[in-house]
Short mmCIF file of C-alpha atoms and ligand atoms in Angstrom, two decimals:
data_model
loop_
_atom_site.label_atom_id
_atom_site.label_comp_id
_atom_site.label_asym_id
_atom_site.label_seq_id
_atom_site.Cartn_x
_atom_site.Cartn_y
_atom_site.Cartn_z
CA UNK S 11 -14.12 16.28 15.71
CA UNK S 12 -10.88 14.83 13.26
CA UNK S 13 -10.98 11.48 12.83
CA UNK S 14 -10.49 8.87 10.08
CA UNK S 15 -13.33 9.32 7.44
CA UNK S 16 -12.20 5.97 5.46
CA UNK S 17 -9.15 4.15 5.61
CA UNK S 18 -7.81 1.22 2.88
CA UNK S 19 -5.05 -1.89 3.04
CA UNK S 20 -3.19 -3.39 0.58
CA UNK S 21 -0.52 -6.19 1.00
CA UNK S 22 0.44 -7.76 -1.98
CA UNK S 23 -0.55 -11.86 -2.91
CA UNK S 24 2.95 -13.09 -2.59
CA UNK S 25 4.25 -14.48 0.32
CA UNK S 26 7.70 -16.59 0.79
CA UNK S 27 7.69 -18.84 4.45
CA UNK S 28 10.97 -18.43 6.58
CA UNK S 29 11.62 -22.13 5.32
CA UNK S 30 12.34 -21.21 1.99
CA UNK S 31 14.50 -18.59 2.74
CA UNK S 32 16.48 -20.35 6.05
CA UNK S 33 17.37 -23.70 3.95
CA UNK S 34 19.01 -21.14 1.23
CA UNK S 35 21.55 -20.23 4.16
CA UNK S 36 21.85 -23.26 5.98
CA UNK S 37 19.60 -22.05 8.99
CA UNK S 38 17.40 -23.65 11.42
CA UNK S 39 13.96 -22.56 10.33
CA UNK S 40 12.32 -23.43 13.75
CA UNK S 41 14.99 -21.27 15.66
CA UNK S 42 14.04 -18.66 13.56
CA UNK S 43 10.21 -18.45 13.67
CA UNK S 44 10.56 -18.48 17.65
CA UNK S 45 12.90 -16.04 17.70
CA UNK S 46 11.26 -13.46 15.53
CA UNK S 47 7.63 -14.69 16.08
CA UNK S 48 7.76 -14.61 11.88
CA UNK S 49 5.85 -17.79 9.79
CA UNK S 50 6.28 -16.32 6.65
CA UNK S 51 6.10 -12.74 4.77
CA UNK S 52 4.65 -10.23 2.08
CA UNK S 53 6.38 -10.03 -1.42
CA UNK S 54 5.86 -7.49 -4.00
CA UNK S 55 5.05 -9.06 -7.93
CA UNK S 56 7.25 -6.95 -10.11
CA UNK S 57 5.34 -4.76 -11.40
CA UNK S 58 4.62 -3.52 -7.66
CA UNK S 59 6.27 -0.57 -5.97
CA UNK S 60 5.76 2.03 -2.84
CA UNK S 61 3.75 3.76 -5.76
CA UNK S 62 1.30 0.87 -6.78
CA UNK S 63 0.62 0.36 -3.25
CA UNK S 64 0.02 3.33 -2.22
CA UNK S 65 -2.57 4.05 -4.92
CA UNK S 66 -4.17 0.71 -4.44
CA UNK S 67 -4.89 1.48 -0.78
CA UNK S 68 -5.84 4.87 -1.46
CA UNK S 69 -8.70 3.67 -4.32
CA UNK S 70 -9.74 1.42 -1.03
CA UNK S 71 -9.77 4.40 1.06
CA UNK S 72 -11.59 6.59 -1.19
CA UNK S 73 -14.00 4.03 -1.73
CA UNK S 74 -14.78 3.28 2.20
CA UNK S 75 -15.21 7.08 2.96
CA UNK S 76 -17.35 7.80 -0.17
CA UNK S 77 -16.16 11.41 -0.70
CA UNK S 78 -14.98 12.87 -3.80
CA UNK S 79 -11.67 12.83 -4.76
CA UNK S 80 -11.34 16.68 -5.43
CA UNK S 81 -11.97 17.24 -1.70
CA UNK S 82 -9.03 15.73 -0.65
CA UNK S 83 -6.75 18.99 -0.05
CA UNK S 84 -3.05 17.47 0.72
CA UNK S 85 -1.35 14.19 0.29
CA UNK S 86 1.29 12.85 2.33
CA UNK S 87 2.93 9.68 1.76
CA UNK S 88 5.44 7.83 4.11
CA UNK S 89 7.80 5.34 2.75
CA UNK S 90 11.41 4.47 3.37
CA UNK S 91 11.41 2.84 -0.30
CA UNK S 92 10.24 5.52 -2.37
CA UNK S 93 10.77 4.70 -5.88
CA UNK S 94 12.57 8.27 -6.57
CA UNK S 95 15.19 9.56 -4.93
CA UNK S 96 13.50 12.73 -6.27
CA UNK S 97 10.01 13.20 -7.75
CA UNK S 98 7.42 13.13 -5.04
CA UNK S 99 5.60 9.27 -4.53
CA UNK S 100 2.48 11.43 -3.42
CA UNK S 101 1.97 13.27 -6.92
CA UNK S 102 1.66 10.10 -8.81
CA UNK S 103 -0.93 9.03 -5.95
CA UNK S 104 -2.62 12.38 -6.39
CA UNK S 105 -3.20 11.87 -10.26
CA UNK S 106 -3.86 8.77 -9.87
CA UNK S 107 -7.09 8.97 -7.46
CA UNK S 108 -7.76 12.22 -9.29
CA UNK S 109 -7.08 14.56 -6.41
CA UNK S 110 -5.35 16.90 -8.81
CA UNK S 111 -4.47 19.47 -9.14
CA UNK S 112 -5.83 21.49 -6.11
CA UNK S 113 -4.02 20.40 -3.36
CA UNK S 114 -0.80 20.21 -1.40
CA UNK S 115 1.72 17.18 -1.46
CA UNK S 116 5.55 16.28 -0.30
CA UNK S 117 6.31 12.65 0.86
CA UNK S 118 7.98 11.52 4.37
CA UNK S 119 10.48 9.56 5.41
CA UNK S 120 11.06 8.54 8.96
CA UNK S 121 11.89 4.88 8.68
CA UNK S 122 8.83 3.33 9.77
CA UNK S 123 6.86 5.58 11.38
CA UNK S 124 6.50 8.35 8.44
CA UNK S 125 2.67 7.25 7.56
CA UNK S 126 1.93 8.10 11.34
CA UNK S 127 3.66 11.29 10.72
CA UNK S 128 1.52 11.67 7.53
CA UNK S 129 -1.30 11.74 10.06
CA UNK S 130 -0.16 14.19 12.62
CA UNK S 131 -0.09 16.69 9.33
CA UNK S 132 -3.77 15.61 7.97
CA UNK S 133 -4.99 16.42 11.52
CA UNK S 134 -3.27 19.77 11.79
CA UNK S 135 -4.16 21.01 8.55
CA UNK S 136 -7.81 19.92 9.02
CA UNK S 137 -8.11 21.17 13.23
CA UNK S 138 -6.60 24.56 11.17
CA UNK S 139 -9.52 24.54 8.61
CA UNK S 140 -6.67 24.64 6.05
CA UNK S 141 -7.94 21.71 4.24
CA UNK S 142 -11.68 19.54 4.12
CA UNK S 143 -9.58 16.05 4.14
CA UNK S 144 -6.24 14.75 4.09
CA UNK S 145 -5.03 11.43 2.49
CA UNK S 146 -2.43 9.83 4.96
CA UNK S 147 -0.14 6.94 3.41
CA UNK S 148 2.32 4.73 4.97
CA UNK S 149 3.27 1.72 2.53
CA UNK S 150 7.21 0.04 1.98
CA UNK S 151 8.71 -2.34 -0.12
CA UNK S 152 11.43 -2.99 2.11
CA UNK S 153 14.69 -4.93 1.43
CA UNK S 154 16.89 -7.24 3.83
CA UNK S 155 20.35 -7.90 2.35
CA UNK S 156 20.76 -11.46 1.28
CA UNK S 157 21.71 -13.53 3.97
CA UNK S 158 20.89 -11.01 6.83
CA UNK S 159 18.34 -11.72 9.53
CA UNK S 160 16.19 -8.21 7.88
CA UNK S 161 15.50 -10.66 4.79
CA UNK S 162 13.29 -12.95 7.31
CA UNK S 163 10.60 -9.99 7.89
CA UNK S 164 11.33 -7.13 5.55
CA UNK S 165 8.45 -7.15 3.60
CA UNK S 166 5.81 -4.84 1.58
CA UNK S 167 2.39 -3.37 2.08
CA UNK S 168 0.75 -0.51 3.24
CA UNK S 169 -2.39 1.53 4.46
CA UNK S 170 -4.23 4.53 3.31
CA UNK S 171 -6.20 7.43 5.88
CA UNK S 172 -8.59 9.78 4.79
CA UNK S 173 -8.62 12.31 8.12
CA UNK S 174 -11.36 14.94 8.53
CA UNK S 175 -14.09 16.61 10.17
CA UNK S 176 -17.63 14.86 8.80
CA UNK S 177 -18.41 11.69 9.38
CA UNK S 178 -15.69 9.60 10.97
CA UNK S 179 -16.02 6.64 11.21
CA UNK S 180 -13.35 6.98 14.72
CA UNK S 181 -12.41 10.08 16.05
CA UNK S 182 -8.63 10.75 16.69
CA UNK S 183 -9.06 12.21 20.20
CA UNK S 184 -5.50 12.61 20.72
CA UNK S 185 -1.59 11.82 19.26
CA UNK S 186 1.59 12.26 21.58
CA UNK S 187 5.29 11.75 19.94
CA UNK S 188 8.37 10.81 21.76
CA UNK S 189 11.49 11.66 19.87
CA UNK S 190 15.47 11.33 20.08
CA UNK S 191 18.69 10.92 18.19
CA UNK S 192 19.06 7.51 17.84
CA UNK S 193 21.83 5.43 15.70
CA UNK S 194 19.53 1.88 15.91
CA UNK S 195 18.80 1.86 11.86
CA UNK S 196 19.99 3.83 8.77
CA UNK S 197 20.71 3.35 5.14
CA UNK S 198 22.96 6.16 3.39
CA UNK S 199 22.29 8.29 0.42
CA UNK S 200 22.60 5.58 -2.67
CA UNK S 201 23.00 2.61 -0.52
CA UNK S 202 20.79 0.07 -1.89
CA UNK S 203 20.82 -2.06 1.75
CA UNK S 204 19.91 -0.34 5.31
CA UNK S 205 22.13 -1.48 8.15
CA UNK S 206 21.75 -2.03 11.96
CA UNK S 207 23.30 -1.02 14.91
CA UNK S 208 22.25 -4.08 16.55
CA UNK S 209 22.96 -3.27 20.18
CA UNK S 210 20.78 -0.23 19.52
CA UNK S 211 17.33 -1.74 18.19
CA UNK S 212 15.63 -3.27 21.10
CA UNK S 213 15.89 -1.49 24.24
CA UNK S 214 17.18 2.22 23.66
CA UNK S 215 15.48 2.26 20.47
CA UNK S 216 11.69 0.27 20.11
CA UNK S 217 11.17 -0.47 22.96
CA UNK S 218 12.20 2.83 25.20
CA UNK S 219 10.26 5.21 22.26
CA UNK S 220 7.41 2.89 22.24
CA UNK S 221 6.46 2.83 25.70
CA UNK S 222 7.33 6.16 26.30
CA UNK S 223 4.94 7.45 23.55
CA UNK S 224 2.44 5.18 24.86
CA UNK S 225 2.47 6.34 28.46
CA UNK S 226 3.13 10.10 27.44
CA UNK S 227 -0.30 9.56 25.51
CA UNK S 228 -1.87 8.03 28.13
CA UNK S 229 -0.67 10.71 31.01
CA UNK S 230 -2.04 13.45 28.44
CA UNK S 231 -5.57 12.02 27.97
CA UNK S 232 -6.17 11.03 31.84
CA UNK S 233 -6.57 7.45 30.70
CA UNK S 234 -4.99 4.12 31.64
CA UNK S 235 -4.63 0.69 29.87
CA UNK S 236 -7.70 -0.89 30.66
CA UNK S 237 -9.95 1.94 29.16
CA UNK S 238 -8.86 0.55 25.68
CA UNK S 239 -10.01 -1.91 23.59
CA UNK S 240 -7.44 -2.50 21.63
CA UNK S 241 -3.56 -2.02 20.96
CA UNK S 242 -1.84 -1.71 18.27
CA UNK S 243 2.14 -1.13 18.27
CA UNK S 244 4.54 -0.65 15.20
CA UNK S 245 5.67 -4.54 14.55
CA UNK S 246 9.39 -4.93 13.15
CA UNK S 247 8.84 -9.16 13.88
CA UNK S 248 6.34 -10.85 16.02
CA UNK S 249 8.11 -10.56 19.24
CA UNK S 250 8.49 -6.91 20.02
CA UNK S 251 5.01 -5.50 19.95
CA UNK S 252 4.18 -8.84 22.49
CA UNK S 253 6.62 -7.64 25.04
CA UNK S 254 6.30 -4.15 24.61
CA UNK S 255 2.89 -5.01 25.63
CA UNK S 256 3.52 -7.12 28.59
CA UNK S 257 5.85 -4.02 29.75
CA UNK S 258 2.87 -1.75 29.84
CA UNK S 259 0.88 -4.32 31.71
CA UNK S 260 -1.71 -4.83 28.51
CA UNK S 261 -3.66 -8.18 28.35
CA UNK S 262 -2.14 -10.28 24.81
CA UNK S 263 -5.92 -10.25 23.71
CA UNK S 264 -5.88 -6.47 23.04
CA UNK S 265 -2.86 -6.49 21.05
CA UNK S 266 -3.23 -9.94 18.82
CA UNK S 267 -6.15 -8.10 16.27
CA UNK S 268 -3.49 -5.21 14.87
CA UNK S 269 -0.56 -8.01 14.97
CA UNK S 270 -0.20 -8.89 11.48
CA UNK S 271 3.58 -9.70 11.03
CA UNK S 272 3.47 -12.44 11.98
CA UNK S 273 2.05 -14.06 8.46
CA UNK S 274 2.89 -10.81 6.31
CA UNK S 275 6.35 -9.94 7.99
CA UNK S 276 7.15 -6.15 8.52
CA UNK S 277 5.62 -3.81 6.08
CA UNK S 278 7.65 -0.99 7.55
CA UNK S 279 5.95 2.33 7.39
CA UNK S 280 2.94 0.16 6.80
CA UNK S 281 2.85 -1.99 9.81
CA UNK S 282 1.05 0.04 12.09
CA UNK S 283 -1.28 1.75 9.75
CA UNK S 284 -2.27 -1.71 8.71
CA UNK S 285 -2.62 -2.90 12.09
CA UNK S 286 -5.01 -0.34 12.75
CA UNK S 287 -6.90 -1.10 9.93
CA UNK S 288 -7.34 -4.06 10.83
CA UNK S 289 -8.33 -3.23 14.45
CA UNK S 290 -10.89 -1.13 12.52
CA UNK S 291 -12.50 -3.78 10.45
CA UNK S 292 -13.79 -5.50 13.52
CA UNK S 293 -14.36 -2.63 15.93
CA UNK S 294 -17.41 -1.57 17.22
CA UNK S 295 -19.22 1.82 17.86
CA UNK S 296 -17.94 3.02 21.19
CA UNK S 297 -14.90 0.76 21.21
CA UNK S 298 -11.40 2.78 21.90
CA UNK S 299 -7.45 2.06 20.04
CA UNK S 300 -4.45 2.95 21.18
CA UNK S 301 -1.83 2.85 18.35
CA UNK S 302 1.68 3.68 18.60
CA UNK S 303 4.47 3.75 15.63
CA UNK S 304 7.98 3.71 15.53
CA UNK S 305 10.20 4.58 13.63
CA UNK S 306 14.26 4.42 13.53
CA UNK S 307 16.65 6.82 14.23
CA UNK S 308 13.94 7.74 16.40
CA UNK S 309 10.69 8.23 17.35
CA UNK S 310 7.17 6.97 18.07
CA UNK S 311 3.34 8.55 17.79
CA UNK S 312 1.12 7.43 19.73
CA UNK S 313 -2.82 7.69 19.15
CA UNK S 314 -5.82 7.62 20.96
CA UNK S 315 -8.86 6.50 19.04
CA UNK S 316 -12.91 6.25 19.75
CA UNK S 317 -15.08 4.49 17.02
CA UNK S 318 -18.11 5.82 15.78
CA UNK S 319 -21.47 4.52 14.68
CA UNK S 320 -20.74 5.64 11.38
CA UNK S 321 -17.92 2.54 11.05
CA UNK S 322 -21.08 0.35 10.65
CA UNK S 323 -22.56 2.46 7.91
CA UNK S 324 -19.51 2.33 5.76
CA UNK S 325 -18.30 -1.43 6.95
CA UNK S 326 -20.06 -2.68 3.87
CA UNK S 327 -17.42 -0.69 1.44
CA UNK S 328 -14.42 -1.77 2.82
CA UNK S 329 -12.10 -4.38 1.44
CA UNK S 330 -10.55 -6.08 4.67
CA UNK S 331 -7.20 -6.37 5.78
CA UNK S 332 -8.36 -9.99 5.82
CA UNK S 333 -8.84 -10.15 2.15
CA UNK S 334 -5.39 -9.37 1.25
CA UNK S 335 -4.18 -11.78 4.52
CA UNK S 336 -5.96 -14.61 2.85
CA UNK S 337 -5.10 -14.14 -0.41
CA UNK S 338 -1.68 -15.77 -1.33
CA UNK S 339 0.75 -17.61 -3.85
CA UNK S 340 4.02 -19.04 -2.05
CA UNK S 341 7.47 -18.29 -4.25
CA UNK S 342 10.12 -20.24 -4.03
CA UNK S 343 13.33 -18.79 -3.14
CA UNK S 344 14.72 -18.68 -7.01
CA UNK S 345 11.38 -16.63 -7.44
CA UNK S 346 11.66 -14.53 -4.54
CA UNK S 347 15.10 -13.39 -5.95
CA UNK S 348 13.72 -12.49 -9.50
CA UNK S 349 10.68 -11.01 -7.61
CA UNK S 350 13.24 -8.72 -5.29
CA UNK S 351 15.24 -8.01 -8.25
CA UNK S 352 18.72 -9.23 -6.46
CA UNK S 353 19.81 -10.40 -9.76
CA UNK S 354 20.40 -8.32 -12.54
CA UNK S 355 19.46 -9.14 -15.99
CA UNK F 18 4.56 -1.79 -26.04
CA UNK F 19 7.73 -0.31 -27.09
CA UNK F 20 10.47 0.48 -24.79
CA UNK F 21 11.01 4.10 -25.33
CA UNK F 22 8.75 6.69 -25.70
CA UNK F 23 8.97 10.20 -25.78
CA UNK F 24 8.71 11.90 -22.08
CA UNK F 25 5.74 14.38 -23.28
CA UNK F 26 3.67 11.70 -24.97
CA UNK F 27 3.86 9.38 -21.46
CA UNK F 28 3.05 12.73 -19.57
CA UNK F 29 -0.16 13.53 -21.70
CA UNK F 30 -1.41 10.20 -21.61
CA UNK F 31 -1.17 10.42 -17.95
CA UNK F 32 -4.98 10.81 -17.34
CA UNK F 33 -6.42 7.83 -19.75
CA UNK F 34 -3.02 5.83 -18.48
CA UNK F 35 -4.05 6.31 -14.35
CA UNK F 36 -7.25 6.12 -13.97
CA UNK F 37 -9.12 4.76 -17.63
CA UNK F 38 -9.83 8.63 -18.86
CA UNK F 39 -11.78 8.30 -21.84
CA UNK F 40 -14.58 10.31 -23.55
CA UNK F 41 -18.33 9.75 -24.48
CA UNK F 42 -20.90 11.13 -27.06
CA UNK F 43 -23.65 12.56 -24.94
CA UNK F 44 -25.77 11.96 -27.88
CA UNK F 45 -25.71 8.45 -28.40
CA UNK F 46 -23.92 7.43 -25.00
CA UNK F 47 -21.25 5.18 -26.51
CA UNK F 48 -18.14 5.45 -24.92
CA UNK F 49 -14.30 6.11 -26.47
CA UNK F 50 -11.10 4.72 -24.89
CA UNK F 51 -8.76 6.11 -25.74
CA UNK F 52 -10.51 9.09 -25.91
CA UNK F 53 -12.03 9.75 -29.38
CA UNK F 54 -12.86 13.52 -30.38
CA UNK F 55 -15.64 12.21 -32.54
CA UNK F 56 -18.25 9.86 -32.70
CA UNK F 57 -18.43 7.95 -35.76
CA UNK F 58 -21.99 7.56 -35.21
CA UNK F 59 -23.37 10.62 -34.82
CA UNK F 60 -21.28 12.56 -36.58
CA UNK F 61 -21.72 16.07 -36.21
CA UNK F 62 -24.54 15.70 -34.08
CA UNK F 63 -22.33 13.95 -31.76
CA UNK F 64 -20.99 15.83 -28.57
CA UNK F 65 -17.90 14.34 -27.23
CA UNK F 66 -17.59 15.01 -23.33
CA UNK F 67 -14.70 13.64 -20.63
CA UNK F 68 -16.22 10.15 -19.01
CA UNK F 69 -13.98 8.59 -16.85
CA UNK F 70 -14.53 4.22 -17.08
CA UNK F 71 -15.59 2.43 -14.12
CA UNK F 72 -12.29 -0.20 -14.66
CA UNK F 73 -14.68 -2.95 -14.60
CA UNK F 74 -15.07 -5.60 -17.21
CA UNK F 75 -14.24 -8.73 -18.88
CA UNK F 76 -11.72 -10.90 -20.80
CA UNK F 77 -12.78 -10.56 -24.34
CA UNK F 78 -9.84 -13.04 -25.41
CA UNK F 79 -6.25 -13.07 -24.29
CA UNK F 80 -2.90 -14.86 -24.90
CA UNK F 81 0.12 -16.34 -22.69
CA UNK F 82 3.47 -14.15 -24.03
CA UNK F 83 6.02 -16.52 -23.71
CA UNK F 84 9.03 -14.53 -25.84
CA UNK F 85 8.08 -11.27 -24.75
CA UNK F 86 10.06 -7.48 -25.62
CA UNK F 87 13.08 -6.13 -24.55
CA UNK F 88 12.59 -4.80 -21.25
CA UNK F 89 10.00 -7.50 -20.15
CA UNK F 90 12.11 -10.56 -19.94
CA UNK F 91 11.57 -11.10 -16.27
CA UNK F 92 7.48 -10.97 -16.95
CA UNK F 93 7.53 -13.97 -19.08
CA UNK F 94 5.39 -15.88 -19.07
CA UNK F 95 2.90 -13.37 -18.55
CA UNK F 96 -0.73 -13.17 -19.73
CA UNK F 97 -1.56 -10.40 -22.44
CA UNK F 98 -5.38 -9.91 -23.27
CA UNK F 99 -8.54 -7.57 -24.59
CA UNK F 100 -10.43 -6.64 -21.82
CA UNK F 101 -13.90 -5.62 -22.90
CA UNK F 102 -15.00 -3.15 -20.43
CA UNK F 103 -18.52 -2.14 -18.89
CA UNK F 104 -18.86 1.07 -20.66
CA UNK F 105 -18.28 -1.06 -24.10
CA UNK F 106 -14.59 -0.10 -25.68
CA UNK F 107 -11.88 -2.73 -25.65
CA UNK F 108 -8.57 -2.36 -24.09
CA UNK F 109 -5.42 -4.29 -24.83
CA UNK F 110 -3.86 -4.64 -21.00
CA UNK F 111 -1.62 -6.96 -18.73
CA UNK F 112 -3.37 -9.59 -16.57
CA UNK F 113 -2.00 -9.67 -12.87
CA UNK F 114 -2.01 -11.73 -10.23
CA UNK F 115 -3.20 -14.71 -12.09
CA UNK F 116 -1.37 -17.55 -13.32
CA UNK F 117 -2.35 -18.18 -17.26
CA UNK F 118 -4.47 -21.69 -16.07
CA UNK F 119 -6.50 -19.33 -13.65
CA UNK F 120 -7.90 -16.90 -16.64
CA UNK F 121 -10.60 -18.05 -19.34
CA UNK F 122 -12.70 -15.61 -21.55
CA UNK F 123 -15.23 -14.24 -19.99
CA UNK F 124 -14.02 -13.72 -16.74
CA UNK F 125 -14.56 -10.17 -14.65
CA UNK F 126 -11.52 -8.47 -14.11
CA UNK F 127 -10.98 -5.04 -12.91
CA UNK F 128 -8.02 -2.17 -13.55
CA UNK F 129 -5.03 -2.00 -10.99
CA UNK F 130 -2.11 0.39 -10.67
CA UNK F 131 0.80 -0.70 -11.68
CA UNK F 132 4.08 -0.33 -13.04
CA UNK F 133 4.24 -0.52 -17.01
CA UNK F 134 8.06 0.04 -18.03
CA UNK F 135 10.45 1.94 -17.43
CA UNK F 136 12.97 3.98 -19.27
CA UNK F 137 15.88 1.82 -17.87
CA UNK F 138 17.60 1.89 -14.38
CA UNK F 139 17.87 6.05 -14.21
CA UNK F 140 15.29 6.98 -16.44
CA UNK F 141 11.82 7.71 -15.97
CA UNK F 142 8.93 4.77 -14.42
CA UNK F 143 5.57 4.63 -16.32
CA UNK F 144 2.93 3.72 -14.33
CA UNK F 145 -0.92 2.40 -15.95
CA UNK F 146 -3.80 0.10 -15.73
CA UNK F 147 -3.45 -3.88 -15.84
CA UNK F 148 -5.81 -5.65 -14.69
CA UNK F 149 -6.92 -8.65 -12.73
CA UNK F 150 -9.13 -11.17 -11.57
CA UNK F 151 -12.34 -9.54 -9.44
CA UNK F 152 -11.89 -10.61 -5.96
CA UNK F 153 -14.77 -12.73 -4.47
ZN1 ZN V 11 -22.66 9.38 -30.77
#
């Protein structure tokens, strides 16, 4: 059956705290940190991009599922901070793991749900026989213009998938999407900012796509909330995912594993992906995830997902989302800006 | 590392550059990076084959760049060393995530992706191997 043969994380080491970043505009840090349920967030170093990222938690991935890198027959990588406007993220990736040349490649974008998206395709093309395995990638290196309340959680990171046939270490039992035409979130063509339509993000936007997603998936498998495990929902600050939960009647112990951005902020079209991985580090055989994205302007998958015995087999080859959690240097905010590259040199 | 470079050289070099392509002599086993086409040792009994390094290995001696090129300004200070690897050949590569008082000779590093230059704001972005510290 398809399911996720390895999977890798990478978040970067730096981090800046909200703080730093509130005392630079005269804020009240405390107001802040309740309000998004945010401590502190993820920072690229400068020599990191979408790209880096991506391959780094593709090596992981490769690595975990101990296949060959030739077998991998299509690459799909979702990012809303592609380094190129044009030239493909995933063909770097692709060269880089030594997946080249046989195989098929184009990258996504779908704000922060395109890795998800990434994993719809892997499954089709593998269910199809088109393909042994897919590599799915969702990573960002978002950007919050200075001063707005985006520079609190946008933040960088992202999550690899390997999805096939042989020995999965979960099986993907089922995905459901929930899509409409949505103005909550956009950034032109050349913009270098993204912009809100703030009345739009919460209710019309996350939240109805979200649950919807989630309950369409659940209605389609015959299942309700208490045969999972664990839940994992796309995580734009702290807050959301907790009441998304509590709308859908789901206990705040299922949902606090995958919750990450909290201490690495959003990492966009990585945030669920890395959730997930997370969920998977510490999941045993048997043990069931439900994991919906979402993405603006809009739309939400939603997956069901059953671990394997074989999770135990590979555990000992994985480098945990913990690892990269754990593992930080604090900038101050004078670095932060050379880090982000908001001045020009 | 000079700022330009011609587009075809960066695009042959991408196999050695992403992922540590080098070669070996299958007679004596010593390893080439970059990629030799002959082994000084055996001659012509050597037979050169692809080998692709593990990325593993260790700083052979290094050096904080304090006044570094055009183009790396923002870098600075940033740690430059030789990385003697596994397989034997030394590299000259960029140490990441490590401040210069957290690196000493010696110590096992391994190869990460990352950016290298780039040809300026609309030209092309070279990506390679730095490396850094081996996580516990
Ligand atoms: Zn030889």
């Amino acid at each position: 059956m398809v399911g996720i043969v390895g999977y890798g994380a990478y978040i970067p080491q730096y981090r800046i705290k909200v703080e730093e970043i509130a005392k630079i505009w005269g804020k009240e840090p405390e107001t802040i940190k309740r309000g998004l349920g945010i401590y502190e967030k993820s920072v690229p170093a400068l020599d990191e991009d979408t790209i880096t990222i991506s391959v780094e938690a593709a090596r992981n991935a490769l690595k975990h599922a101990g296949i060959e890198a030739e077998d991998i027959g299509a690459v799909y990588t979702g990012s809303e901070s592609h380094p190129y406007a044009v030239k493909p993220t995933s063909t770097v990736v692709g060269e880089a793991i030594h997946a080249t040349p046989k195989m098929t490649s184009a990258d996504y974008e779908f704000a922060c749900k395109a890795g998800t998206a990434a994993i719809q395709t892997c499954m089709g093309l593998v269910k199809a026989g088109m393909i042994r395995y897919g590599l799915a990638i969702g990573a960002d290196t978002s950007q919050g213009r200075p001063g707005d309340a985006l520079e609190y959680t946008a933040a960088a990171g992202g999550a690899a998938f390997i999805i096939g046939n042989n020995d999965v270490v979960a099986t993907i039992d089922e995905t459901y999407s929930y899509t409409t035409d949505t103005p909550d979130f956009w950034r032109r063509e050349g913009q270098e900012y993204p912009r809100h339509g703030a009345r739009f993000t919460g209710e019309p936007a996350y939240f109805k796509h979200v649950i919807m997603a989630t309950k369409g998936l659940l209605e389609k498998t015959k299942t309700v909330v208490e045969d999972y495990d664990y839940f994992v929902f796309h995580q734009p600050n702290g807050k959301f995912p907790m009441r998304a939960a509590k709308k859908l009647g789901i206990p705040k112990e299922k949902i606090e594993t995958g919750l990450l951005t909290p201490w690495i902020g959003n990492t966009y079209s990585g945030a669920t992906l890395l959730g997930l991985a997370a969920v998977l580090d510490v999941a045993q055989p048997g043990e069931r995830i439900l994991a919906t994205s979402f993405g603006s302007g809009a739309g939400s998958d939603s997956f069901a997902i059953t671990v394997t015995k074989e999770i135990e087999k590979k555990r000992k080859r994985i480098t945990p989302v913990r690892y990269y959690m754990e593992r930080k240097k604090y900038l101050s905010y004078g670095e932060y800006v050379k880090h982000r590259k908001k001045i020009k040199m | 590392m000079p700022h330009r470079k011609s587009l075809s050289m960066i695009w042959r070099r991408i196999p050695e550059r992403y992922r540590l392509e080098g070669t070996r002599c299958a007679t004596c086993g010593r390893y080439f990076f970059p990629p030799r086409s002959f082994c000084p040792d055996c001659r012509r009994k050597g037979r050169i084959e692809k080998a692709t390094l593990s990325g593993k290995g260790k700083v052979y001696t290094y050096t904080v760049v304090h006044v570094p090129l055009e183009g790396f300004e923002r870098y600075a200070p940033y740690i430059l060393a030789i990385v003697e690897l596994d397989e034997g050949p030394k590299i000259t590569a960029q140490i990441v995530d490590a401040e210069p008082n957290e690196i000493a000779i010696g110590m096992p590093v391994e190869m990460h992706f990352r950016r290298v230059s780039e040809d300026g704001e609309t030209g092309i972005i070279h990506y390679g191997f730095k490396f850094a510290p081996i996580k516990a």
